């Protein structure tokens, strides 16, 4: 009994996902008889009718400055509600498998995925609504299906993968191979692609190899900014969604499987119908030349756009995905900058991911800068501190925006609407007789923001029409890249597949050193990486924990321990020890400086119950925590670590604590962990 | 932790009762449905908004999940909600308060209302909205009054500080209650002192409900008359109709109330709960209290309760005097597996239990049961008499020597009295019973019938209260108890002297907490009795 839905303020269903049980339940309530044969659309109607009162009441309460966060019922159904901008997310669980926290996390993750897929368009409720609820049913269904399967992939990973449990990236621990691969990616692959004429104006910024969900090697080109853990985790979800690895289900001999799916993947590469791959110079963007954008009415424009965006999610998995990732530059942080993501399947379970930069991503930065300026102005005006002096930064914006508009026009980007609104804004804000910077300007700020998001959308989201030049790496280039990496890793592939399941094992932590240690997870929150012995719970593989049940038991304990520690962390506790049956659990969070010197503990902020879930995927709690802690350590790099251990209950407490210290120092020995 | 102990605090931000049946049509304004809204000064618009929205969402969620919604959480408030028929209750607290506590609070509030007013729909038909609003306000303020946040969170009973009270006093209180229970019309009772529980035979929930009336009459104490004070009892006795739920009533009836005694003594631990007694033994008990009354009246300082044990030491056939011991020895013998009722009897202080354990152990080991037993009992009751005598120096350490001396002195006299009593009473009670042709000792059939037919039925009962200054004896009695002058007199007179004595002693005890406040707090919550014990310590004192 699970459900997640997104609704607009006017109770319009923007997206929903339900499991079968929930669907049946709704249909039963709505009278199954009339549903027969209709299937999808009828179900959509009934679900939106049933939820409408809640959604409308939510909007009513929001205007009264208080809003719902969660409901519970007598039979332990849980409803969690959260609003992001103008979209209301509701997650429901009726089978007791998820707690309120889990549902809240799911909502945040869904929002994160939508941000990654739609970028700045999410900042305008109206535009996002049109994006999520396309007029064309087929297109809408396709998008919803994609989002649904992303959500399912995430849920599966969250329930089965330790790295998604703690929301940190797990790397394959094999220093030599790892180094080799990084070198290969740098010297050969990325260099070759970036110097090729077939790259369609794109430039590879990041390249990494995934073995299932684990990272083998990661290379970023010199001029690329750091890829945040949050984004990397989101990309891994997308890659997993594209090429699901059934680690938990089957474990046949890799040869058989790799053989046939290799042909599969080459299939998709070779026989992709590409729309006229002309490789002319793509420096001049061709968009905007279509008459579509002459329409002033955004709705009409929308309708036309949705037709063109049909191309965005073709069934072909080799087509790049537009992803919007955070970029940190010297002059600031730019969330949601456009990238293309190429997911190339090397063998089943092994994937090469290339992240490329658009030729004109500079536009995105400008748009974001302007958007931020108007958002700040709006906030100031809302707080009632308009005033002419406060208008000063806007003068700077004024000249820059004028220039920006000219550039847009030069590049053939349709910006007449923005132009009109901007002219009106200038008349009101800057003219002598005008109202100046007062509250009256707020709607115009909003309007400007929407228009900017519209430009962004036009540039980066509505993909190339049929007559447009595809701005992407040519299929040939992609194929060559794939072959190169395949050749490089051919001898290693079986090893890697096994290694990914037994990345590190408890055997590496000998009984003599750590008697009684059953399991542990160690996370470096500064770099967003984790180490943990593998938990194999399938019948086929046997770990030290034995087969199925025992490992499953430890796994369940681990999952509940993590949720407990998060609960306490939220309430400001950084250390937790608890005895549960035959086991003794410990959790520590601590800070170190760059040289590995442990810094003194400090009170951790206490968060309200309905705050963002603790983790790194959706909202990076640890980044905030580090910022908070670093305030007292100016000029010092502060690192944050977490360690969770499970010991046998018979081990004396002093020994356990001693173990934890030893383990922590041993785990992060430089020799064991080559830098990314 | 310390802030939890502040005598804060308005726990509840909002409370309302909304009657959906009054707002059926589109045109009906929401305000028509608002039966009560707290805080009453809330603007009507806001009231309407909250009632309308929460009730609507509550219903919608209930439909979606096919199960009633229990909590609605908002950013600033969390609401526990209950829906019954067309009524919708919501109680809003700050989000810091645990959800279970909010839910429990609301349940208590609704239960309280029903306890004193009967079914909600019916009471709104019979009474004006204003009258009932005053009731809600009263219950709301009572539940929130003067206790710490911790006790709110645990919704625990306010008890006297048992660490600061001599266990014998607690035992005495329990004995008073047992004595009252000898009247077949009395279901169960509790003794309260200044708004705190001294001893109770009822479940924590029921005790809590009874306490509301007590606190109300306490404030009215100076005034000449209570709710319906019986003129004959000089204004210290009052009664009011209350409504019990079927499970509550069942609980009271099924509890192993020890209406008999002699047979218990003969088989001390083998059959602890034998509520079915033959007629005569009951009469004996009753008669004893009856016959005791004259002497009690004449010499208040020497109450009836202190007499019987002495007799036991003389007469090997063990008569009335043993009435006090069976229940106690049972609970001691069964202490590993105690029935809730027997625990409740001794609710106030482990000391009492320990004493009894010790007593029963020594009894068992020696075999010369009657002699040692009487000595043990003697210690208890000597203490009582000593207390009742008003010599409250608080020299409890010397109880045993004291008792040894006194018991020797008093025995002959007391025994005679009691022997005589029992003989006399036998006759008197049987006559009384024949004359009245009263219903069976448990419950008249109509009640049981209604139990079975409707689960949520509320059965009217009467709450009898006897006040001695700060001390109150509250008894749940059959409705016709109040019209039964004989029974009332029995109960009144049998307990009066003991209550006086108990009050005198409790009064001398300082209400202060043991030890000064310190940075460390130790709290112990007893979930069976629903009591909370809090110690504040400083480690370096």
Coordinates of C-alpha atoms in Angstrom, one line a residue, chain A residues 1 22 25-26 29 50-54 56-58 60-61 64-77 79 81-83 92 100 104 609-610, chain B residues 14 45-46 49-50 52-58 60-79 81-82 95-97 99:
Chain A
X1 CA 0.0 0.0 0.0
X22 CA -2.9 0.9 -3.4
X25 CA -7.7 -0.2 -3.0
X26 CA -8.6 3.0 -4.8
X29 CA -13.4 2.5 -3.3
X50 CA -10.1 11.2 -3.8
X51 CA -7.1 13.3 -2.9
X52 CA -8.6 16.6 -4.0
X53 CA -10.1 17.6 -0.7
X54 CA -6.7 17.1 1.0
X56 CA -7.4 22.0 -1.5
X57 CA -7.4 22.0 2.3
X58 CA -3.6 22.1 2.2
X60 CA -6.3 26.8 2.3
X61 CA -4.2 26.2 5.4
X64 CA -3.2 30.8 7.1
X65 CA 0.5 30.3 7.5
X66 CA 0.3 26.8 8.8
X67 CA 0.2 23.7 6.7
X68 CA -0.1 20.0 7.1
X69 CA 3.0 17.8 7.4
X70 CA 1.6 14.4 8.2
X71 CA -1.5 12.4 9.0
X72 CA -1.9 9.0 10.6
X73 CA -4.9 6.7 10.9
X74 CA -5.9 4.1 13.3
X75 CA -4.8 1.2 11.0
X76 CA -1.3 2.9 10.8
X77 CA -1.6 4.4 7.4
X79 CA 0.4 10.3 4.9
X81 CA 2.8 16.1 2.8
X82 CA 5.4 18.5 1.7
X83 CA 5.3 21.5 -0.6
X92 CA 1.3 7.4 1.6
X100 CA 7.2 8.8 8.3
X104 CA 9.6 12.2 3.8
X609 CA 10.6 16.8 13.1
X610 CA 9.5 17.9 9.7
Chain B
X14 CA -6.5 24.3 20.6
X45 CA -13.1 33.0 11.4
X46 CA -10.1 31.2 12.6
X49 CA -11.3 27.6 9.4
X50 CA -9.7 25.1 11.8
X52 CA -13.9 23.1 8.7
X53 CA -10.5 22.2 7.3
X54 CA -9.5 19.6 9.9
X55 CA -12.9 17.9 10.0
X56 CA -12.9 17.8 6.2
X57 CA -9.4 16.4 5.9
X58 CA -10.0 14.0 8.8
X60 CA -11.2 12.4 3.6
X61 CA -8.2 10.6 5.1
X62 CA -10.5 8.2 6.9
X63 CA -12.2 7.4 3.7
X64 CA -9.0 6.9 1.8
X65 CA -7.6 4.5 4.4
X66 CA -10.9 3.0 5.4
X67 CA -10.0 3.6 9.0
X68 CA -10.5 6.6 11.3
X69 CA -7.7 9.3 11.1
X70 CA -6.0 9.7 14.4
X71 CA -3.5 12.5 14.1
X72 CA -3.1 15.5 11.8
X73 CA 0.2 17.2 12.0
X74 CA 0.8 20.7 11.0
X75 CA 3.9 22.8 10.9
X76 CA 3.2 24.5 14.2
X77 CA 0.6 22.2 15.9
X78 CA -0.2 18.6 16.0
X79 CA -3.7 17.6 16.4
X81 CA -8.5 13.8 16.4
X82 CA -11.4 11.6 17.2
X95 CA 4.8 19.9 17.9
X96 CA 7.3 19.1 20.7
X97 CA 4.8 17.1 22.6
X99 CA 2.1 12.3 19.5

